[in-house]
Amino acid sequence: MSEGMLADYPTLRSVAEHYNYWVTIFLMVSGLYIIVAKSNMIKTLIGMALFQTSVYLLYLSPAKILGATPPILAEGFERYSNPLPHVLILTAIVVGVATLAMGLALVVRIHEAFGTIEEDEVVDLVERDDAAE
Amino acid sequence: MVLLTLIAVITIAVIRVHNLFAVVVLFSAYSFLMASVMLVLDAPDVALTEAAVGAGISTVLLLGALHLTRTSETPPRFSNWLPLVVAGGIGAMLIWGTWEMPGFGLADTPVNTGVGSAYLERSYPETHVPNVVTAVLASYRGYDTLGEVTVVFVAAIGVLMLLRRPGEKED
């Protein structure tokens, strides 16, 4: 959408300017909802990854400057987008996949020990063991 | 904007679908869309990493975990209105907060006038690397990257220790 088209409609313009933030917030809240509401552990880990990707979007959206180019210096370009959030998010992506791998390994071990990947059923089994002792 | 809407739709599907295999495939598509959005947001380096790591390695890891466990999800036994209210309330408060945020794509926001522009000016004379993201990652924030590599190393050790068979001898 061009700037001129939206200039006459302040509300619409405001919505367009904040749309990125709203989708970010929707993703964040969805991740939170999955983590709290779902008892399947793999689904919970996917919820965690969703939350993480929403944070990537939260960092990258303000770094974009309209009319600028990616922060790779070259002749003939004057304005570049902000490079610092890109660096931070590069680190965050790699750390995110490391935590995901760790969580999945834990889930596999829990499946070996209890035969289930549902949190509710694991809690039941542990309580039954405690009662038997 | 279209891409972001697609991402939101896929997120709803991820929440609703109970077959975990379908969820993993949807999440892979989600990561590719996210990589496309990052490309539009002028972050090609991050987009490449997200496409390789988010859509590639994460999907492989999740599929491997599904192979070792099982692929269906039983519906939770507690009602989900409380998480829905909590998530909706937090979301509403966050959206209320965004009205004070500066608009998208402006150059004079606090984020874009701070240390980022200083890196843009200084990195080429000081490091002679045209890609500013690489210069900052490897040079100015080198210790940060060292810490990141440490995290990956520790995670790899942890995964290896967790996945060792119980009967296996330690030697």
Tab-separated table of C-alpha atoms in Angstrom:
chain	number	residue	atom	x	y	z
A	1	MET	CA	0.000	0.000	0.000
A	2	SER	CA	1.356	3.406	-0.897
A	3	GLU	CA	1.695	6.267	1.542
A	4	GLY	CA	-0.524	8.605	-0.449
A	5	MET	CA	-3.418	6.193	-0.601
A	6	LEU	CA	-3.592	5.994	3.185
A	7	ALA	CA	-2.929	9.645	3.990
A	8	ASP	CA	-6.618	10.561	3.872
A	9	TYR	CA	-7.692	7.822	6.268
A	10	PRO	CA	-5.947	8.265	9.633
A	11	THR	CA	-7.594	5.219	11.262
A	12	LEU	CA	-6.754	2.919	8.381
A	13	ARG	CA	-3.242	4.292	8.312
A	14	SER	CA	-2.815	3.652	12.004
A	15	VAL	CA	-4.043	0.066	11.560
A	16	ALA	CA	-1.594	-0.510	8.700
A	17	GLU	CA	1.258	0.922	10.763
A	18	HIS	CA	0.545	-1.358	13.708
A	19	TYR	CA	-0.486	-4.522	11.850
A	20	ASN	CA	2.947	-6.103	12.345
A	21	TYR	CA	2.721	-5.641	16.094
A	22	TRP	CA	-0.749	-7.139	16.207
A	23	VAL	CA	0.208	-10.263	14.310
A	24	THR	CA	3.263	-10.547	16.577
A	25	ILE	CA	1.038	-10.320	19.629
A	26	PHE	CA	-1.388	-12.873	18.171
A	27	LEU	CA	1.464	-15.341	17.605
A	28	MET	CA	2.827	-14.708	21.103
A	29	VAL	CA	-0.547	-15.259	22.737
A	30	SER	CA	-1.177	-18.390	20.635
A	31	GLY	CA	2.138	-19.819	21.801
A	32	LEU	CA	1.236	-19.023	25.404
A	33	TYR	CA	-2.208	-20.610	24.955
A	34	ILE	CA	-0.707	-23.812	23.524
A	35	ILE	CA	1.809	-24.047	26.364
A	36	VAL	CA	-0.860	-23.627	29.047
A	37	ALA	CA	-3.818	-25.473	27.533
A	38	LYS	CA	-2.338	-28.486	25.718
A	39	SER	CA	-1.101	-31.486	27.656
A	40	ASN	CA	0.756	-33.128	24.753
A	41	MET	CA	4.451	-32.385	25.273
A	42	ILE	CA	5.454	-32.150	21.598
A	43	LYS	CA	2.612	-29.709	21.001
A	44	THR	CA	3.780	-27.711	24.011
A	45	LEU	CA	7.283	-27.509	22.525
A	46	ILE	CA	5.798	-26.301	19.219
A	47	GLY	CA	3.961	-23.638	21.227
A	48	MET	CA	7.269	-22.582	22.754
A	49	ALA	CA	8.821	-22.343	19.277
A	50	LEU	CA	5.828	-20.266	18.137
A	51	PHE	CA	6.384	-17.866	21.021
A	52	GLN	CA	10.061	-17.609	20.066
A	53	THR	CA	9.334	-16.824	16.413
A	54	SER	CA	6.913	-14.118	17.505
A	55	VAL	CA	9.778	-12.514	19.385
A	56	TYR	CA	11.866	-12.587	16.173
A	57	LEU	CA	9.092	-10.648	14.465
A	58	LEU	CA	8.887	-8.243	17.408
A	59	TYR	CA	12.581	-7.399	17.000
A	60	LEU	CA	12.695	-7.235	13.204
A	61	SER	CA	9.567	-5.131	12.592
A	62	PRO	CA	10.852	-1.873	14.148
A	63	ALA	CA	14.240	-2.348	12.457
A	64	LYS	CA	12.737	-2.002	8.973
A	65	ILE	CA	12.896	1.471	7.451
A	66	LEU	CA	10.634	2.109	4.468
A	67	GLY	CA	12.691	2.936	1.381
A	68	ALA	CA	15.870	1.488	2.868
A	69	THR	CA	17.853	-1.546	1.713
A	70	PRO	CA	19.257	-4.528	3.662
A	71	PRO	CA	22.336	-3.564	5.727
A	72	ILE	CA	24.918	-4.680	3.177
A	73	LEU	CA	27.018	-1.673	2.218
A	74	ALA	CA	27.217	-0.973	-1.516
A	75	GLU	CA	27.763	1.929	-3.868
A	76	GLY	CA	24.687	3.939	-4.710
A	77	PHE	CA	22.684	3.150	-1.584
A	78	GLU	CA	22.305	5.651	1.207
A	79	ARG	CA	19.731	4.303	3.649
A	80	TYR	CA	19.981	0.923	5.286
A	81	SER	CA	17.731	-0.868	7.757
A	82	ASN	CA	18.965	-1.241	11.313
A	83	PRO	CA	21.474	-4.160	11.478
A	84	LEU	CA	21.578	-4.676	15.246
A	85	PRO	CA	18.234	-6.507	15.712
A	86	HIS	CA	19.219	-8.832	12.853
A	87	VAL	CA	22.360	-9.837	14.746
A	88	LEU	CA	20.456	-10.443	17.972
A	89	ILE	CA	17.833	-12.557	16.215
A	90	LEU	CA	20.457	-14.638	14.386
A	91	THR	CA	21.773	-15.638	17.803
A	92	ALA	CA	18.247	-16.217	19.121
A	93	ILE	CA	17.289	-18.580	16.254
A	94	VAL	CA	20.269	-20.853	16.899
A	95	VAL	CA	19.685	-20.883	20.657
A	96	GLY	CA	15.997	-21.593	19.979
A	97	VAL	CA	16.738	-24.717	17.975
A	98	ALA	CA	19.152	-25.860	20.704
A	99	THR	CA	16.418	-25.602	23.353
A	100	LEU	CA	13.972	-27.359	21.024
A	101	ALA	CA	16.410	-30.252	20.538
A	102	MET	CA	16.941	-30.506	24.301
A	103	GLY	CA	13.191	-30.500	24.973
A	104	LEU	CA	12.520	-33.162	22.347
A	105	ALA	CA	15.251	-35.376	23.819
A	106	LEU	CA	13.544	-35.046	27.219
A	107	VAL	CA	10.196	-35.973	25.646
A	108	VAL	CA	11.731	-39.071	24.055
A	109	ARG	CA	13.174	-40.120	27.426
A	110	ILE	CA	9.812	-39.538	29.137
A	111	HIS	CA	8.171	-41.681	26.467
A	112	GLU	CA	10.697	-44.443	27.173
A	113	ALA	CA	10.110	-44.254	30.917
A	114	PHE	CA	6.306	-43.808	31.037
A	115	GLY	CA	5.071	-44.924	27.596
A	116	THR	CA	3.178	-41.695	27.033
A	117	ILE	CA	3.838	-38.090	25.969
A	118	GLU	CA	0.721	-36.646	27.630
A	119	GLU	CA	1.440	-34.579	30.712
A	120	ASP	CA	-1.830	-35.615	32.426
A	121	GLU	CA	-1.086	-39.325	32.043
A	122	VAL	CA	2.486	-38.909	33.328
A	123	VAL	CA	1.140	-37.124	36.409
A	124	ASP	CA	-1.340	-39.981	36.975
A	125	LEU	CA	1.410	-42.603	36.704
A	126	VAL	CA	3.677	-40.744	39.133
A	127	GLU	CA	0.848	-40.357	41.644
A	128	ARG	CA	0.006	-44.064	41.397
A	129	ASP	CA	3.665	-44.936	42.042
A	130	ASP	CA	3.716	-42.636	45.050
A	131	ALA	CA	0.547	-44.244	46.426
A	132	ALA	CA	1.988	-47.735	45.984
A	133	GLU	CA	5.091	-46.969	48.018
B	1	MET	CA	0.687	-7.908	5.198
B	2	VAL	CA	-0.692	-10.846	3.214
B	3	LEU	CA	2.162	-13.018	4.455
B	4	LEU	CA	1.499	-12.023	8.049
B	5	THR	CA	-2.189	-12.882	7.678
B	6	LEU	CA	-1.227	-16.288	6.250
B	7	ILE	CA	1.028	-16.856	9.259
B	8	ALA	CA	-1.856	-16.070	11.605
B	9	VAL	CA	-4.112	-18.540	9.757
B	10	ILE	CA	-1.491	-21.280	9.987
B	11	THR	CA	-1.140	-20.590	13.707
B	12	ILE	CA	-4.854	-21.214	14.208
B	13	ALA	CA	-4.475	-24.497	12.303
B	14	VAL	CA	-1.530	-25.482	14.522
B	15	ILE	CA	-3.704	-24.959	17.583
B	16	ARG	CA	-6.736	-26.832	16.218
B	17	VAL	CA	-5.218	-29.880	14.497
B	18	HIS	CA	-4.754	-32.957	16.689
B	19	ASN	CA	-2.607	-35.060	14.349
B	20	LEU	CA	0.941	-34.202	15.374
B	21	PHE	CA	2.409	-35.097	11.972
B	22	ALA	CA	0.144	-32.514	10.340
B	23	VAL	CA	1.113	-30.017	13.029
B	24	VAL	CA	4.813	-30.512	12.271
B	25	VAL	CA	4.263	-30.023	8.528
B	26	LEU	CA	2.184	-26.900	9.220
B	27	PHE	CA	4.909	-25.583	11.479
B	28	SER	CA	7.460	-26.102	8.722
B	29	ALA	CA	5.270	-24.083	6.337
B	30	TYR	CA	4.949	-21.460	9.068
B	31	SER	CA	8.748	-21.201	9.310
B	32	PHE	CA	9.089	-20.732	5.546
B	33	LEU	CA	6.470	-17.975	5.617
B	34	MET	CA	8.299	-16.398	8.527
B	35	ALA	CA	11.511	-16.505	6.488
B	36	SER	CA	9.701	-14.738	3.628
B	37	VAL	CA	8.459	-12.054	6.011
B	38	MET	CA	12.023	-11.562	7.280
B	39	LEU	CA	13.201	-11.112	3.689
B	40	VAL	CA	10.563	-8.416	3.194
B	41	LEU	CA	11.717	-6.794	6.446
B	42	ASP	CA	15.229	-6.303	4.971
B	43	ALA	CA	16.833	-9.119	6.959
B	44	PRO	CA	18.186	-11.587	4.351
B	45	ASP	CA	20.731	-13.104	6.758
B	46	VAL	CA	18.064	-13.861	9.332
B	47	ALA	CA	15.722	-15.177	6.626
B	48	LEU	CA	18.377	-17.642	5.432
B	49	THR	CA	18.991	-18.832	8.972
B	50	GLU	CA	15.282	-19.195	9.680
B	51	ALA	CA	14.721	-21.155	6.453
B	52	ALA	CA	17.629	-23.496	7.206
B	53	VAL	CA	17.219	-23.862	10.960
B	54	GLY	CA	13.529	-23.173	11.576
B	55	ALA	CA	12.074	-24.922	8.549
B	56	GLY	CA	14.872	-27.485	8.100
B	57	ILE	CA	16.541	-28.658	11.285
B	58	SER	CA	13.547	-28.067	13.578
B	59	THR	CA	11.294	-30.090	11.278
B	60	VAL	CA	13.799	-32.941	11.129
B	61	LEU	CA	14.129	-32.942	14.918
B	62	LEU	CA	10.361	-32.890	15.418
B	63	LEU	CA	9.821	-35.696	12.892
B	64	GLY	CA	12.538	-37.742	14.604
B	65	ALA	CA	10.857	-37.235	17.967
B	66	LEU	CA	7.493	-38.246	16.463
B	67	HIS	CA	9.085	-41.400	15.063
B	68	LEU	CA	10.365	-42.297	18.537
B	69	THR	CA	7.077	-41.494	20.286
B	70	ARG	CA	3.639	-41.328	18.654
B	71	THR	CA	1.752	-39.037	16.336
B	72	SER	CA	-1.670	-38.438	17.838
B	73	GLU	CA	-2.702	-36.108	20.593
B	74	THR	CA	-5.400	-36.924	23.137
B	75	PRO	CA	-7.676	-33.990	23.921
B	76	PRO	CA	-6.812	-32.380	27.282
B	77	ARG	CA	-9.076	-33.341	30.156
B	78	PHE	CA	-9.362	-29.873	31.659
B	79	SER	CA	-11.573	-27.253	30.051
B	80	ASN	CA	-9.633	-24.650	28.124
B	81	TRP	CA	-11.585	-21.523	29.016
B	82	LEU	CA	-9.124	-20.398	31.693
B	83	PRO	CA	-6.041	-20.459	29.367
B	84	LEU	CA	-8.178	-18.775	26.710
B	85	VAL	CA	-9.133	-15.965	29.101
B	86	VAL	CA	-5.550	-15.541	30.322
B	87	ALA	CA	-4.145	-15.495	26.757
B	88	GLY	CA	-6.900	-13.183	25.501
B	89	GLY	CA	-6.424	-10.786	28.406
B	90	ILE	CA	-2.672	-10.584	27.913
B	91	GLY	CA	-3.170	-10.116	24.168
B	92	ALA	CA	-5.685	-7.309	24.711
B	93	MET	CA	-3.324	-5.503	27.089
B	94	LEU	CA	-0.405	-5.842	24.663
B	95	ILE	CA	-2.495	-4.502	21.759
B	96	TRP	CA	-3.583	-1.592	23.959
B	97	GLY	CA	0.133	-0.926	24.517
B	98	THR	CA	0.933	-0.817	20.794
B	99	TRP	CA	-1.070	2.381	20.267
B	100	GLU	CA	1.821	4.269	21.818
B	101	MET	CA	4.403	2.528	19.626
B	102	PRO	CA	5.923	4.407	16.677
B	103	GLY	CA	4.533	3.451	13.277
B	104	PHE	CA	6.045	0.858	10.982
B	105	GLY	CA	9.013	1.762	8.776
B	106	LEU	CA	9.947	5.156	10.238
B	107	ALA	CA	13.602	6.159	10.405
B	108	ASP	CA	13.494	8.483	13.437
B	109	THR	CA	12.281	5.991	16.046
B	110	PRO	CA	14.367	5.317	19.192
B	111	VAL	CA	15.268	1.871	17.851
B	112	ASN	CA	16.742	3.187	14.615
B	113	THR	CA	18.557	6.272	15.882
B	114	GLY	CA	20.624	4.499	18.528
B	115	VAL	CA	23.561	2.166	18.291
B	116	GLY	CA	22.391	0.617	15.005
B	117	SER	CA	23.223	3.674	12.910
B	118	ALA	CA	26.584	3.932	14.675
B	119	TYR	CA	27.374	0.392	13.509
B	120	LEU	CA	26.351	1.339	9.971
B	121	GLU	CA	28.813	4.254	9.975
B	122	ARG	CA	31.719	2.610	11.727
B	123	SER	CA	31.739	-1.006	10.619
B	124	TYR	CA	33.224	-0.571	7.137
B	125	PRO	CA	36.141	1.707	8.123
B	126	GLU	CA	36.930	-0.496	11.124
B	127	THR	CA	36.389	-4.030	9.821
B	128	HIS	CA	36.251	-3.748	5.983
B	129	VAL	CA	33.312	-6.143	5.829
B	130	PRO	CA	30.510	-4.804	3.607
B	131	ASN	CA	27.832	-6.904	5.302
B	132	VAL	CA	27.183	-5.002	8.522
B	133	VAL	CA	25.310	-7.899	10.126
B	134	THR	CA	28.335	-10.164	9.696
B	135	ALA	CA	30.673	-7.450	10.975
B	136	VAL	CA	28.645	-6.909	14.133
B	137	LEU	CA	28.081	-10.629	14.713
B	138	ALA	CA	31.672	-11.738	14.305
B	139	SER	CA	33.567	-8.663	15.420
B	140	TYR	CA	31.741	-6.274	17.751
B	141	ARG	CA	29.634	-8.938	19.421
B	142	GLY	CA	32.096	-11.810	19.090
B	143	TYR	CA	31.746	-12.859	22.728
B	144	ASP	CA	27.997	-13.052	22.250
B	145	THR	CA	28.515	-15.489	19.393
B	146	LEU	CA	30.979	-17.467	21.511
B	147	GLY	CA	28.271	-17.768	24.178
B	148	GLU	CA	25.802	-18.926	21.532
B	149	VAL	CA	28.181	-21.639	20.364
B	150	THR	CA	28.610	-22.699	24.006
B	151	VAL	CA	24.831	-23.031	24.360
B	152	VAL	CA	24.645	-25.225	21.247
B	153	PHE	CA	27.541	-27.355	22.523
B	154	VAL	CA	25.908	-27.847	25.936
B	155	ALA	CA	22.589	-28.692	24.266
B	156	ALA	CA	24.296	-31.283	22.047
B	157	ILE	CA	25.963	-32.893	25.081
B	158	GLY	CA	22.639	-32.885	26.929
B	159	VAL	CA	20.784	-34.529	24.028
B	160	LEU	CA	23.473	-37.194	23.693
B	161	MET	CA	23.367	-37.974	27.425
B	162	LEU	CA	19.568	-38.103	27.505
B	163	LEU	CA	19.246	-40.356	24.486
B	164	ARG	CA	21.808	-42.930	25.596
B	165	ARG	CA	20.081	-46.270	26.124
B	166	PRO	CA	19.612	-47.172	29.809
B	167	GLY	CA	21.301	-50.560	29.476
B	168	GLU	CA	24.342	-49.211	27.687
B	169	LYS	CA	27.656	-49.365	29.500
B	170	GLU	CA	29.528	-46.191	30.280
B	171	ASP	CA	33.040	-46.324	29.019
